């Protein structure tokens, strides 16, 4: 199990551990705990404050951000897609975002631009180009994107110009969180 929360009842401080447990199964009693092993402090969960949920853009087009899924090295994976549950007015655009710095990023780490990217963004790539509805309609597949969460809003920016990566955003959109 990863990130098992253990709370000190005196201080209220919670520490997360990664641990292995061994159980046996008895047809009468069910699972029987035998022992635990390999207890280690868990790496902090890197989510860079990205919040899952339903978002809308300035034209009231709807998007869903899902995640996090844990990845190696303490990174987290999020996805965004147009439409989805609770969203019936647009489809098409989707992207993936991986927390952590650009260096060593599993999707963009080998791009020449990486050493020049600002660590104040969380980066990802466009998976499916959007249609004419909502943002992302002109954002190319595999285009470099950056995101920043600020409270109930998240900024999506395209770091691509004429098919090439740039170290400054070329287009952006702010989405407002409207629910889970």
mmCIF file of N, CA and C in Angstrom, residues 15-124:
data_model
loop_
_atom_site.group_PDB
_atom_site.id
_atom_site.type_symbol
_atom_site.label_atom_id
_atom_site.label_comp_id
_atom_site.label_asym_id
_atom_site.label_seq_id
_atom_site.Cartn_x
_atom_site.Cartn_y
_atom_site.Cartn_z
ATOM 1 N N UNK A 15 1.777 11.392 9.101
ATOM 2 C CA UNK A 15 2.923 10.982 8.305
ATOM 3 C C UNK A 15 2.452 9.858 7.393
ATOM 4 N N UNK A 16 2.944 9.837 6.170
ATOM 5 C CA UNK A 16 2.536 8.831 5.197
ATOM 6 C C UNK A 16 3.649 7.801 5.021
ATOM 7 N N UNK A 17 3.257 6.530 4.999
ATOM 8 C CA UNK A 17 4.201 5.433 4.862
ATOM 9 C C UNK A 17 3.799 4.547 3.694
ATOM 10 N N UNK A 18 4.799 3.938 3.073
ATOM 11 C CA UNK A 18 4.574 2.877 2.097
ATOM 12 C C UNK A 18 4.859 1.573 2.842
ATOM 13 N N UNK A 19 3.998 0.597 2.723
ATOM 14 C CA UNK A 19 4.157 -0.630 3.497
ATOM 15 C C UNK A 19 3.644 -1.830 2.707
ATOM 16 N N UNK A 20 4.166 -3.000 3.075
ATOM 17 C CA UNK A 20 3.689 -4.267 2.524
ATOM 18 C C UNK A 20 3.036 -5.045 3.653
ATOM 19 N N UNK A 21 1.918 -5.678 3.361
ATOM 20 C CA UNK A 21 1.189 -6.454 4.350
ATOM 21 C C UNK A 21 1.002 -7.863 3.820
ATOM 22 N N UNK A 22 1.004 -8.831 4.742
ATOM 23 C CA UNK A 22 0.754 -10.206 4.334
ATOM 24 C C UNK A 22 -0.506 -10.685 5.050
ATOM 25 N N UNK A 23 -1.413 -11.247 4.267
ATOM 26 C CA UNK A 23 -2.661 -11.787 4.780
ATOM 27 C C UNK A 23 -2.776 -13.236 4.339
ATOM 28 N N UNK A 24 -3.498 -13.999 5.105
ATOM 29 C CA UNK A 24 -3.893 -15.334 4.661
ATOM 30 C C UNK A 24 -5.418 -15.321 4.592
ATOM 31 N N UNK A 25 -5.958 -16.347 3.971
ATOM 32 C CA UNK A 25 -7.409 -16.405 3.854
ATOM 33 C C UNK A 25 -7.914 -17.718 4.426
ATOM 34 N N UNK A 26 -8.874 -17.613 5.314
ATOM 35 C CA UNK A 26 -9.533 -18.761 5.905
ATOM 36 C C UNK A 26 -10.996 -18.728 5.470
ATOM 37 N N UNK A 27 -11.523 -19.823 4.916
ATOM 38 C CA UNK A 27 -12.908 -19.811 4.437
ATOM 39 C C UNK A 27 -13.937 -19.451 5.514
ATOM 40 N N UNK A 28 -13.619 -19.710 6.753
ATOM 41 C CA UNK A 28 -14.555 -19.411 7.841
ATOM 42 C C UNK A 28 -14.389 -17.975 8.331
ATOM 43 N N UNK A 29 -13.134 -17.565 8.573
ATOM 44 C CA UNK A 29 -12.863 -16.250 9.165
ATOM 45 C C UNK A 29 -12.550 -15.162 8.139
ATOM 46 N N UNK A 30 -12.325 -15.515 6.890
ATOM 47 C CA UNK A 30 -11.976 -14.518 5.871
ATOM 48 C C UNK A 30 -10.493 -14.185 5.909
ATOM 49 N N UNK A 31 -10.147 -12.936 5.598
ATOM 50 C CA UNK A 31 -8.753 -12.517 5.587
ATOM 51 C C UNK A 31 -8.224 -12.415 7.011
ATOM 52 N N UNK A 32 -7.011 -12.917 7.207
ATOM 53 C CA UNK A 32 -6.355 -12.862 8.513
ATOM 54 C C UNK A 32 -5.020 -12.155 8.336
ATOM 55 N N UNK A 33 -4.851 -11.073 9.090
ATOM 56 C CA UNK A 33 -3.606 -10.306 9.028
ATOM 57 C C UNK A 33 -2.483 -11.127 9.649
ATOM 58 N N UNK A 34 -1.341 -11.238 8.948
ATOM 59 C CA UNK A 34 -0.212 -11.994 9.464
ATOM 60 C C UNK A 34 0.938 -11.085 9.878
ATOM 61 N N UNK A 35 1.344 -10.181 8.997
ATOM 62 C CA UNK A 35 2.454 -9.293 9.333
ATOM 63 C C UNK A 35 2.539 -8.156 8.334
ATOM 64 N N UNK A 36 3.311 -7.127 8.691
ATOM 65 C CA UNK A 36 3.630 -6.076 7.734
ATOM 66 C C UNK A 36 5.138 -5.981 7.640
ATOM 67 N N UNK A 37 5.609 -5.468 6.503
ATOM 68 C CA UNK A 37 7.050 -5.331 6.285
ATOM 69 C C UNK A 37 7.294 -4.213 5.290
ATOM 70 N N UNK A 38 8.553 -3.935 5.058
ATOM 71 C CA UNK A 38 8.970 -2.924 4.089
ATOM 72 C C UNK A 38 8.328 -1.572 4.361
ATOM 73 N N UNK A 39 8.281 -1.172 5.630
ATOM 74 C CA UNK A 39 7.715 0.125 5.964
ATOM 75 C C UNK A 39 8.755 1.191 5.676
ATOM 76 N N UNK A 40 8.364 2.210 4.923
ATOM 77 C CA UNK A 40 9.265 3.316 4.589
ATOM 78 C C UNK A 40 8.456 4.598 4.501
ATOM 79 N N UNK A 41 9.098 5.720 4.804
ATOM 80 C CA UNK A 41 8.430 7.005 4.625
ATOM 81 C C UNK A 41 8.052 7.155 3.165
ATOM 82 N N UNK A 42 6.856 7.588 2.927
ATOM 83 C CA UNK A 42 6.373 7.775 1.570
ATOM 84 C C UNK A 42 6.834 9.116 1.037
ATOM 85 N N UNK A 43 7.179 9.147 -0.243
ATOM 86 C CA UNK A 43 7.529 10.415 -0.877
ATOM 87 C C UNK A 43 6.294 11.305 -0.897
ATOM 88 N N UNK A 44 6.475 12.605 -0.769
ATOM 89 C CA UNK A 44 5.308 13.487 -0.815
ATOM 90 C C UNK A 44 4.551 13.322 -2.125
ATOM 91 N N UNK A 45 3.249 13.381 -2.043
ATOM 92 C CA UNK A 45 2.434 13.306 -3.252
ATOM 93 C C UNK A 45 2.507 14.641 -3.962
ATOM 94 N N UNK A 46 3.036 14.634 -5.165
ATOM 95 C CA UNK A 46 3.183 15.867 -5.921
ATOM 96 C C UNK A 46 1.948 16.101 -6.765
ATOM 97 N N UNK A 47 1.129 17.003 -6.364
ATOM 98 C CA UNK A 47 -0.046 17.322 -7.167
ATOM 99 C C UNK A 47 0.003 18.746 -7.657
ATOM 100 N N UNK A 48 0.969 19.528 -7.185
ATOM 101 C CA UNK A 48 1.112 20.919 -7.581
ATOM 102 C C UNK A 48 -0.210 21.672 -7.497
ATOM 103 N N UNK A 49 -1.034 21.292 -6.532
ATOM 104 C CA UNK A 49 -2.296 21.963 -6.233
ATOM 105 C C UNK A 49 -3.353 21.831 -7.329
ATOM 106 N N UNK A 50 -3.187 20.938 -8.275
ATOM 107 C CA UNK A 50 -4.205 20.741 -9.303
ATOM 108 C C UNK A 50 -5.405 20.064 -8.657
ATOM 109 N N UNK A 51 -6.582 20.588 -8.945
ATOM 110 C CA UNK A 51 -7.806 20.048 -8.360
ATOM 111 C C UNK A 51 -8.657 19.395 -9.437
ATOM 112 N N UNK A 52 -9.032 18.159 -9.181
ATOM 113 C CA UNK A 52 -9.929 17.450 -10.081
ATOM 114 C C UNK A 52 -11.315 18.079 -10.011
ATOM 115 N N UNK A 53 -12.099 17.857 -11.034
ATOM 116 C CA UNK A 53 -13.472 18.334 -11.009
ATOM 117 C C UNK A 53 -13.938 18.822 -12.358
ATOM 118 N N UNK A 54 -15.106 19.453 -12.330
ATOM 119 C CA UNK A 54 -15.716 20.005 -13.540
ATOM 120 C C UNK A 54 -15.394 21.488 -13.602
ATOM 121 N N UNK A 55 -14.990 21.959 -14.785
ATOM 122 C CA UNK A 55 -14.591 23.349 -15.015
ATOM 123 C C UNK A 55 -15.329 23.896 -16.226
ATOM 124 N N UNK A 56 -15.466 25.212 -16.297
ATOM 125 C CA UNK A 56 -16.019 25.860 -17.482
ATOM 126 C C UNK A 56 -15.085 26.985 -17.906
ATOM 127 N N UNK A 57 -15.082 27.269 -19.217
ATOM 128 C CA UNK A 57 -14.281 28.384 -19.723
ATOM 129 C C UNK A 57 -15.163 29.630 -19.835
ATOM 130 N N UNK A 58 -14.633 30.699 -20.419
ATOM 131 C CA UNK A 58 -15.353 31.973 -20.490
ATOM 132 C C UNK A 58 -16.610 31.901 -21.358
ATOM 133 N N UNK A 59 -16.683 30.908 -22.257
ATOM 134 C CA UNK A 59 -17.875 30.742 -23.093
ATOM 135 C C UNK A 59 -18.843 29.716 -22.501
ATOM 136 N N UNK A 60 -18.530 29.278 -21.279
ATOM 137 C CA UNK A 60 -19.345 28.308 -20.564
ATOM 138 C C UNK A 60 -19.275 26.907 -21.163
ATOM 139 N N UNK A 61 -18.188 26.606 -21.911
ATOM 140 C CA UNK A 61 -17.957 25.250 -22.381
ATOM 141 C C UNK A 61 -17.385 24.467 -21.202
ATOM 142 N N UNK A 62 -17.733 23.205 -21.126
ATOM 143 C CA UNK A 62 -17.445 22.387 -19.953
ATOM 144 C C UNK A 62 -16.274 21.427 -20.183
ATOM 145 N N UNK A 63 -15.465 21.236 -19.131
ATOM 146 C CA UNK A 63 -14.301 20.347 -19.156
ATOM 147 C C UNK A 63 -14.250 19.558 -17.864
ATOM 148 N N UNK A 64 -13.610 18.399 -17.901
ATOM 149 C CA UNK A 64 -13.434 17.593 -16.700
ATOM 150 C C UNK A 64 -11.947 17.306 -16.516
ATOM 151 N N UNK A 65 -11.442 17.611 -15.300
ATOM 152 C CA UNK A 65 -10.075 17.264 -14.927
ATOM 153 C C UNK A 65 -10.169 16.081 -13.980
ATOM 154 N N UNK A 66 -9.428 15.016 -14.308
ATOM 155 C CA UNK A 66 -9.452 13.799 -13.507
ATOM 156 C C UNK A 66 -8.056 13.463 -13.021
ATOM 157 N N UNK A 67 -7.980 12.879 -11.856
ATOM 158 C CA UNK A 67 -6.709 12.474 -11.275
ATOM 159 C C UNK A 67 -6.706 12.847 -9.809
ATOM 160 N N UNK A 68 -5.612 12.655 -9.148
ATOM 161 C CA UNK A 68 -4.326 12.206 -9.674
ATOM 162 C C UNK A 68 -4.187 10.689 -9.680
ATOM 163 N N UNK A 69 -3.326 10.229 -10.566
ATOM 164 C CA UNK A 69 -2.837 8.862 -10.558
ATOM 165 C C UNK A 69 -1.361 8.959 -10.222
ATOM 166 N N UNK A 70 -0.908 8.139 -9.299
ATOM 167 C CA UNK A 70 0.492 8.185 -8.885
ATOM 168 C C UNK A 70 1.389 7.608 -9.970
ATOM 169 N N UNK A 71 2.534 8.271 -10.155
ATOM 170 C CA UNK A 71 3.523 7.829 -11.128
ATOM 171 C C UNK A 71 4.854 7.651 -10.419
ATOM 172 N N UNK A 72 5.809 6.980 -11.049
ATOM 173 C CA UNK A 72 7.129 6.824 -10.437
ATOM 174 C C UNK A 72 7.769 8.181 -10.142
ATOM 175 N N UNK A 73 8.599 8.217 -9.131
ATOM 176 C CA UNK A 73 9.338 9.427 -8.802
ATOM 177 C C UNK A 73 8.499 10.473 -8.078
ATOM 178 N N UNK A 74 7.346 10.089 -7.544
ATOM 179 C CA UNK A 74 6.527 11.025 -6.802
ATOM 180 C C UNK A 74 5.700 11.965 -7.665
ATOM 181 N N UNK A 75 5.685 11.736 -8.960
ATOM 182 C CA UNK A 75 4.873 12.572 -9.851
ATOM 183 C C UNK A 75 3.432 12.070 -9.870
ATOM 184 N N UNK A 76 2.531 12.955 -10.280
ATOM 185 C CA UNK A 76 1.119 12.601 -10.412
ATOM 186 C C UNK A 76 0.641 12.934 -11.812
ATOM 187 N N UNK A 77 -0.258 12.110 -12.323
ATOM 188 C CA UNK A 77 -0.822 12.283 -13.661
ATOM 189 C C UNK A 77 -2.257 12.768 -13.540
ATOM 190 N N UNK A 78 -2.586 13.807 -14.307
ATOM 191 C CA UNK A 78 -3.951 14.306 -14.427
ATOM 192 C C UNK A 78 -4.318 14.309 -15.897
ATOM 193 N N UNK A 79 -5.611 14.231 -16.175
ATOM 194 C CA UNK A 79 -6.075 14.367 -17.551
ATOM 195 C C UNK A 79 -7.186 15.401 -17.579
ATOM 196 N N UNK A 80 -7.292 16.072 -18.708
ATOM 197 C CA UNK A 80 -8.405 16.993 -18.941
ATOM 198 C C UNK A 80 -9.046 16.590 -20.250
ATOM 199 N N UNK A 81 -10.368 16.670 -20.265
ATOM 200 C CA UNK A 81 -11.073 16.385 -21.508
ATOM 201 C C UNK A 81 -12.303 17.269 -21.589
ATOM 202 N N UNK A 82 -12.645 17.628 -22.787
ATOM 203 C CA UNK A 82 -13.868 18.387 -23.025
ATOM 204 C C UNK A 82 -15.046 17.447 -22.866
ATOM 205 N N UNK A 83 -16.125 17.966 -22.329
ATOM 206 C CA UNK A 83 -17.317 17.145 -22.145
ATOM 207 C C UNK A 83 -17.185 16.257 -20.934
ATOM 208 N N UNK A 84 -17.766 15.071 -20.996
ATOM 209 C CA UNK A 84 -17.723 14.136 -19.886
ATOM 210 C C UNK A 84 -18.953 14.253 -19.004
ATOM 211 N N UNK A 85 -18.952 13.510 -17.923
ATOM 212 C CA UNK A 85 -20.086 13.489 -17.004
ATOM 213 C C UNK A 85 -20.393 14.891 -16.501
ATOM 214 N N UNK A 86 -21.639 15.288 -16.607
ATOM 215 C CA UNK A 86 -22.041 16.628 -16.178
ATOM 216 C C UNK A 86 -21.750 17.704 -17.207
ATOM 217 N N UNK A 87 -21.210 17.317 -18.340
ATOM 218 C CA UNK A 87 -20.852 18.258 -19.405
ATOM 219 C C UNK A 87 -21.426 17.732 -20.712
ATOM 220 N N UNK A 88 -22.362 18.435 -21.290
ATOM 221 C CA UNK A 88 -22.978 17.910 -22.507
ATOM 222 C C UNK A 88 -22.796 18.810 -23.715
ATOM 223 N N UNK A 89 -22.056 19.905 -23.565
ATOM 224 C CA UNK A 89 -22.059 20.871 -24.657
ATOM 225 C C UNK A 89 -20.813 20.911 -25.531
ATOM 226 N N UNK A 90 -19.813 20.140 -25.259
ATOM 227 C CA UNK A 90 -18.663 20.115 -26.162
ATOM 228 C C UNK A 90 -17.887 18.810 -26.001
ATOM 229 N N UNK A 91 -17.145 18.480 -27.035
ATOM 230 C CA UNK A 91 -16.348 17.259 -27.052
ATOM 231 C C UNK A 91 -15.062 17.546 -27.798
ATOM 232 N N UNK A 92 -14.139 16.614 -27.735
ATOM 233 C CA UNK A 92 -12.944 16.722 -28.553
ATOM 234 C C UNK A 92 -11.659 16.853 -27.771
ATOM 235 N N UNK A 93 -11.378 18.036 -27.247
ATOM 236 C CA UNK A 93 -10.081 18.309 -26.644
ATOM 237 C C UNK A 93 -9.780 17.380 -25.473
ATOM 238 N N UNK A 94 -8.529 16.884 -25.421
ATOM 239 C CA UNK A 94 -8.038 16.168 -24.241
ATOM 240 C C UNK A 94 -6.531 16.364 -24.151
ATOM 241 N N UNK A 95 -6.030 16.294 -22.928
ATOM 242 C CA UNK A 95 -4.599 16.473 -22.682
ATOM 243 C C UNK A 95 -4.224 15.745 -21.406
ATOM 244 N N UNK A 96 -2.937 15.475 -21.248
ATOM 245 C CA UNK A 96 -2.438 14.892 -20.009
ATOM 246 C C UNK A 96 -1.418 15.837 -19.404
ATOM 247 N N UNK A 97 -1.383 15.854 -18.075
ATOM 248 C CA UNK A 97 -0.505 16.747 -17.325
ATOM 249 C C UNK A 97 0.211 15.896 -16.292
ATOM 250 N N UNK A 98 1.517 16.068 -16.152
ATOM 251 C CA UNK A 98 2.288 15.327 -15.157
ATOM 252 C C UNK A 98 2.995 16.340 -14.273
ATOM 253 N N UNK A 99 2.800 16.213 -12.960
ATOM 254 C CA UNK A 99 3.390 17.161 -12.021
ATOM 255 C C UNK A 99 4.908 16.984 -11.937
ATOM 256 N N UNK A 100 5.533 17.968 -11.325
ATOM 257 C CA UNK A 100 6.980 17.962 -11.174
ATOM 258 C C UNK A 100 7.624 18.873 -12.197
ATOM 259 N N UNK A 101 8.912 18.956 -12.130
ATOM 260 C CA UNK A 101 9.646 19.841 -13.034
ATOM 261 C C UNK A 101 9.665 19.281 -14.453
ATOM 262 N N UNK A 102 9.996 20.143 -15.405
ATOM 263 C CA UNK A 102 10.079 19.716 -16.800
ATOM 264 C C UNK A 102 11.222 18.722 -16.991
ATOM 265 N N UNK A 103 12.321 18.920 -16.287
ATOM 266 C CA UNK A 103 13.444 17.987 -16.372
ATOM 267 C C UNK A 103 13.007 16.635 -15.837
ATOM 268 N N UNK A 104 13.187 15.604 -16.621
ATOM 269 C CA UNK A 104 12.791 14.261 -16.220
ATOM 270 C C UNK A 104 11.315 13.956 -16.412
ATOM 271 N N UNK A 105 10.572 14.896 -16.980
ATOM 272 C CA UNK A 105 9.136 14.703 -17.238
ATOM 273 C C UNK A 105 8.976 13.542 -18.223
ATOM 274 N N UNK A 106 8.100 12.573 -17.945
ATOM 275 C CA UNK A 106 8.014 11.401 -18.820
ATOM 276 C C UNK A 106 7.514 11.681 -20.232
ATOM 277 N N UNK A 107 6.781 12.773 -20.437
ATOM 278 C CA UNK A 107 6.252 13.067 -21.771
ATOM 279 C C UNK A 107 7.063 14.106 -22.533
ATOM 280 N N UNK A 108 7.698 15.021 -21.825
ATOM 281 C CA UNK A 108 8.393 16.118 -22.515
ATOM 282 C C UNK A 108 9.875 16.205 -22.178
ATOM 283 N N UNK A 109 10.360 15.358 -21.294
ATOM 284 C CA UNK A 109 11.727 15.456 -20.785
ATOM 285 C C UNK A 109 12.823 15.453 -21.823
ATOM 286 N N UNK A 110 12.563 14.874 -22.991
ATOM 287 C CA UNK A 110 13.604 14.807 -24.026
ATOM 288 C C UNK A 110 13.539 15.972 -25.021
ATOM 289 N N UNK A 111 12.590 16.874 -24.862
ATOM 290 C CA UNK A 111 12.479 18.001 -25.794
ATOM 291 C C UNK A 111 13.591 19.015 -25.532
ATOM 292 N N UNK A 112 14.070 19.636 -26.599
ATOM 293 C CA UNK A 112 15.170 20.605 -26.499
ATOM 294 C C UNK A 112 14.821 21.806 -25.625
ATOM 295 N N UNK A 113 13.551 22.141 -25.516
ATOM 296 C CA UNK A 113 13.111 23.331 -24.794
ATOM 297 C C UNK A 113 13.165 23.157 -23.271
ATOM 298 N N UNK A 114 13.213 21.929 -22.788
ATOM 299 C CA UNK A 114 13.074 21.644 -21.360
ATOM 300 C C UNK A 114 13.992 22.479 -20.461
ATOM 301 N N UNK A 115 15.281 22.641 -20.761
ATOM 302 C CA UNK A 115 16.126 23.429 -19.863
ATOM 303 C C UNK A 115 15.711 24.902 -19.749
ATOM 304 N N UNK A 116 14.894 25.371 -20.680
ATOM 305 C CA UNK A 116 14.493 26.778 -20.702
ATOM 306 C C UNK A 116 13.096 27.022 -20.125
ATOM 307 N N UNK A 117 12.410 25.954 -19.725
ATOM 308 C CA UNK A 117 11.046 26.098 -19.227
ATOM 309 C C UNK A 117 11.030 26.549 -17.768
ATOM 310 N N UNK A 118 10.062 27.367 -17.438
ATOM 311 C CA UNK A 118 9.900 27.919 -16.102
ATOM 312 C C UNK A 118 9.246 26.879 -15.192
ATOM 313 N N UNK A 119 9.843 26.635 -14.022
ATOM 314 C CA UNK A 119 9.316 25.630 -13.105
ATOM 315 C C UNK A 119 8.037 26.060 -12.395
ATOM 316 N N UNK A 120 7.527 27.246 -12.676
ATOM 317 C CA UNK A 120 6.276 27.666 -12.047
ATOM 318 C C UNK A 120 5.049 27.082 -12.761
ATOM 319 N N UNK A 121 5.269 26.371 -13.850
ATOM 320 C CA UNK A 121 4.188 25.705 -14.578
ATOM 321 C C UNK A 121 4.286 24.203 -14.360
ATOM 322 N N UNK A 122 3.147 23.524 -14.474
ATOM 323 C CA UNK A 122 3.095 22.070 -14.537
ATOM 324 C C UNK A 122 2.813 21.741 -15.996
ATOM 325 N N UNK A 123 3.617 20.850 -16.587
ATOM 326 C CA UNK A 123 3.567 20.653 -18.033
ATOM 327 C C UNK A 123 2.887 19.354 -18.452
ATOM 328 N N UNK A 124 2.440 19.350 -19.697
ATOM 329 C CA UNK A 124 1.825 18.180 -20.294
ATOM 330 C C UNK A 124 1.759 18.341 -21.791
#
